[in-house]
């Protein structure tokens, strides 16, 4: 194997270029958008995102962790806001661990530049993938600016071209390729929460902020400039939906009722709400994530998920990390075998993080403010602290370890059953830290 | 509404042309394949299929039932074949009702010719749908023979272009369009079972024949010429799969072991097995089945299902019947509303028959030979006979009524629970017709 075509120069495509350039392959990356280091463009996606353990693990293997960590803002827990404006802080970890907010554009630009330092990496921009000949690993790109078509044949095509992947679109036409795209009933709309006039943050920087309102919520994630990206997640139709909150009056009433303490933070909240588009949230699953020894899918192209666990990019980075480990172990002589192993290892994990992310939506919007949920967190925290080998809360497994997502999901189902029994115990609010509770739980595992 | 473009001149597209021509619309049907009345072509699908109550209901509304029924062969039950060659007959209905085998090509040709009798219907062949502009109901077709492109704009586009629909492929790109394609782990291969040398049938014509072997099966469905279309359904991989039964010796051993009584009926079974392709079985689900007031999906384009209930075409014909009923009720002034109602009514039923069809695969290959299954059929048959208003077996609901598939599926889940209790009763084999059993069952409904 000598030449690799990477379709898509987003976060995962850029990291893949870096990883594989280190191995000496000639890498050509074709990106549909202009070079984001030269143009002010929106990716059509959220402005910032969360990087956590899996993402850092992948960066660390190739020596990029330290540098990238510098452009992140850590959040140590959730800060809930009720309709009275009261705030409550719930740490993510009993060990003080954090997840990290990072600018999508900033991280992408940094990874591109890092990859481009290799002589054997070339990036091409404004290149739309028009077709892929899977059998021959040949892609045709058309340049948006010149209108010219370029045909590129290589030994391996990596589809890193996102949720609406053109590479995957060819694979969907193959017999026995399973595929689904499922739009959830909620959409989202971004509302920027600026820093104060003096440049200081208006909200606690060390937390991810949530205004949980059951069927919908507002969320705030910090940026490097002390501002926050606010996101309203809500239903498309029905009460308090994007359909019914449409006019200036409706927006005002909606904010006053549900997010009153956010109003003073966002002077132009009405304009932003009315002008910013509402976007759909899709879950994409497919199988297999490869075609023979010629084509593989990574990142959102293989597993677009809803953003509620902040794991989209982390899962994509882990794809590259796992693929690289397989190359370490098996070499590249039999790429059919390596891609087969990659697909079989990753696909169930992609499905699991898709399920987990949907589950976390329920948790964030419905449960964070639920007394039983808070009690459960306390009980789990105590057991985890006293018996770390036997019980680790799901959130920690997903965000602070490299435990396979599929294993974390299986454990979660088991933990749910046990905790349901515990929470049904009489007077549990008062005896939750009784050693007998821990004993009961540990016997059930 | 004046002009309608129908993409696909298969069974459902042809029936749609007939139905809508009666309403006075100008209909243009574009079919990818040559005119099957003039060329000997394989549709790439099974040679014969089953028409039953829903299909006949749709034909009857427009006066086509009687004529079409003439080209069918009724089957009144299943004839199972065990590995000793013993045959057992299980009627489909306590009322002697039948399902009807019919040649796909024959029925399609007949429906095309019927539709063409209308002055306001035109069929175009060898026309591949290259693109669809959903917003403007504009399709571009390219003729395979001349290479010429034709652009057609009409008031409504009906996508009747099958499991791999080009119309649907455009809809898949729309935000909030849900879609899945799922290949089951079994495929199929056809093996023709000819009539005897003197033209007489070699198997009982009045039955659908099954050689159920748990993970796989052979099935035989009668043709008008006293021959049968045999179909082997089996796994792609593993024991007794298309992968492992590959050589002449393996085919011989496989047939001798599992279908010994079929060998004398098919002199060239080895050649057929080795030469005929194995095809994949896909389930397609999507939602919604329409785009605004401009485009709708019918038949396999909306709901490709596995063939085990023999309901694929029947469900497609029912789509047309339901749509026509909606036009009766609401007229065509507000097509957005009619298409919305059509989609909301049909989509859950498409999902239900997809589930039911998969369920019937299990029933046919695993259960038909299972004593408990046969006992259950007896018990249900008796209760149905004595209390027809209170209990109708699932098979009858699906094949002999117009009960919504979704309702039939919901009833089936309830019936399964009740029958599980009944079959768990001690000594049920001997007291299955005790009136107390019926009483128990009826109290549970």
CSV table of N, CA and C in Angstrom, one decimal, chain A residues 164 171-185 236-237 280, chain B residues 164 171-185 236-237 280:
chain,number,residue,atom,x,y,z
A,164,UNK,N,-23.4,12.9,5.6
A,164,UNK,CA,-24.0,12.8,4.3
A,164,UNK,C,-23.0,12.3,3.3
A,171,UNK,N,-21.6,2.9,-1.3
A,171,UNK,CA,-21.6,1.6,-0.6
A,171,UNK,C,-23.1,1.2,-0.4
A,172,UNK,N,-24.0,2.2,-0.2
A,172,UNK,CA,-25.4,1.9,0.0
A,172,UNK,C,-26.0,1.2,-1.1
A,173,UNK,N,-25.4,1.4,-2.3
A,173,UNK,CA,-25.9,0.7,-3.5
A,173,UNK,C,-25.5,-0.8,-3.6
A,174,UNK,N,-24.5,-1.2,-2.8
A,174,UNK,CA,-24.0,-2.5,-2.8
A,174,UNK,C,-25.0,-3.5,-2.2
A,175,UNK,N,-25.1,-4.7,-2.7
A,175,UNK,CA,-26.0,-5.7,-2.1
A,175,UNK,C,-25.4,-6.1,-0.7
A,176,UNK,N,-26.3,-6.3,0.2
A,176,UNK,CA,-25.9,-6.7,1.6
A,176,UNK,C,-25.2,-5.6,2.4
A,177,UNK,N,-25.4,-4.3,2.0
A,177,UNK,CA,-24.9,-3.2,2.8
A,177,UNK,C,-26.1,-2.7,3.6
A,178,UNK,N,-26.0,-2.8,4.9
A,178,UNK,CA,-27.1,-2.3,5.7
A,178,UNK,C,-26.9,-0.8,6.0
A,179,UNK,N,-28.0,-0.1,6.0
A,179,UNK,CA,-27.9,1.4,6.2
A,179,UNK,C,-29.2,1.9,6.8
A,180,UNK,N,-29.1,2.8,7.8
A,180,UNK,CA,-30.3,3.6,8.2
A,180,UNK,C,-29.9,5.0,8.6
A,181,UNK,N,-30.9,5.9,8.2
A,181,UNK,CA,-30.8,7.3,8.7
A,181,UNK,C,-32.1,7.5,9.4
A,182,UNK,N,-32.0,8.0,10.6
A,182,UNK,CA,-33.1,8.2,11.5
A,182,UNK,C,-33.1,9.6,12.1
A,183,UNK,N,-34.0,10.4,11.7
A,183,UNK,CA,-34.1,11.8,12.3
A,183,UNK,C,-34.8,11.7,13.6
A,184,UNK,N,-34.3,12.3,14.7
A,184,UNK,CA,-35.0,12.3,15.9
A,184,UNK,C,-36.0,13.5,15.9
A,185,UNK,N,-37.0,13.4,16.8
A,185,UNK,CA,-38.1,14.4,16.7
A,185,UNK,C,-37.7,15.8,17.2
A,236,UNK,N,-39.7,19.7,16.9
A,236,UNK,CA,-40.0,20.4,15.7
A,236,UNK,C,-41.5,20.9,15.8
A,237,UNK,N,-42.3,20.0,16.3
A,237,UNK,CA,-43.7,20.3,16.3
A,237,UNK,C,-44.3,20.2,17.7
A,280,UNK,N,-31.7,19.8,11.8
A,280,UNK,CA,-32.2,18.5,12.2
A,280,UNK,C,-31.0,17.7,12.8
B,164,UNK,N,-35.2,-0.4,-5.2
B,164,UNK,CA,-34.0,0.4,-5.3
B,164,UNK,C,-34.4,1.7,-6.0
B,171,UNK,N,-35.5,11.5,-2.3
B,171,UNK,CA,-36.1,11.8,-1.0
B,171,UNK,C,-35.2,11.5,0.2
B,172,UNK,N,-34.3,10.5,0.0
B,172,UNK,CA,-33.4,10.2,1.1
B,172,UNK,C,-32.5,11.3,1.4
B,173,UNK,N,-32.2,12.2,0.4
B,173,UNK,CA,-31.4,13.4,0.7
B,173,UNK,C,-32.0,14.5,1.4
B,174,UNK,N,-33.4,14.4,1.6
B,174,UNK,CA,-34.1,15.5,2.3
B,174,UNK,C,-33.9,15.4,3.8
B,175,UNK,N,-33.8,16.6,4.4
B,175,UNK,CA,-33.8,16.5,5.9
B,175,UNK,C,-35.0,15.9,6.5
B,176,UNK,N,-34.9,15.2,7.5
B,176,UNK,CA,-36.0,14.6,8.2
B,176,UNK,C,-36.7,13.5,7.5
B,177,UNK,N,-36.0,12.9,6.4
B,177,UNK,CA,-36.6,11.7,5.8
B,177,UNK,C,-35.9,10.5,6.4
B,178,UNK,N,-36.7,9.6,7.0
B,178,UNK,CA,-36.1,8.5,7.6
B,178,UNK,C,-36.1,7.3,6.6
B,179,UNK,N,-35.0,6.6,6.7
B,179,UNK,CA,-34.8,5.5,5.7
B,179,UNK,C,-33.9,4.4,6.3
B,180,UNK,N,-34.3,3.1,6.0
B,180,UNK,CA,-33.4,2.0,6.3
B,180,UNK,C,-33.5,0.9,5.3
B,181,UNK,N,-32.3,0.4,5.0
B,181,UNK,CA,-32.3,-0.9,4.2
B,181,UNK,C,-31.5,-1.9,5.0
B,182,UNK,N,-32.2,-3.1,5.2
B,182,UNK,CA,-31.6,-4.1,6.0
B,182,UNK,C,-31.6,-5.4,5.3
B,183,UNK,N,-30.5,-5.9,5.0
B,183,UNK,CA,-30.4,-7.2,4.4
B,183,UNK,C,-30.5,-8.3,5.4
B,184,UNK,N,-31.4,-9.3,5.2
B,184,UNK,CA,-31.4,-10.4,6.2
B,184,UNK,C,-30.3,-11.4,5.9
B,185,UNK,N,-30.0,-12.3,6.8
B,185,UNK,CA,-28.8,-13.1,6.7
B,185,UNK,C,-29.1,-14.3,5.7
B,236,UNK,N,-26.3,-17.1,3.9
B,236,UNK,CA,-25.2,-16.9,3.0
B,236,UNK,C,-23.9,-17.6,3.4
B,237,UNK,N,-23.8,-17.7,4.8
B,237,UNK,CA,-22.5,-18.2,5.3
B,237,UNK,C,-22.8,-19.3,6.3
B,280,UNK,N,-30.0,-11.6,-2.8
B,280,UNK,CA,-30.1,-11.1,-1.5
B,280,UNK,C,-31.5,-10.7,-1.2
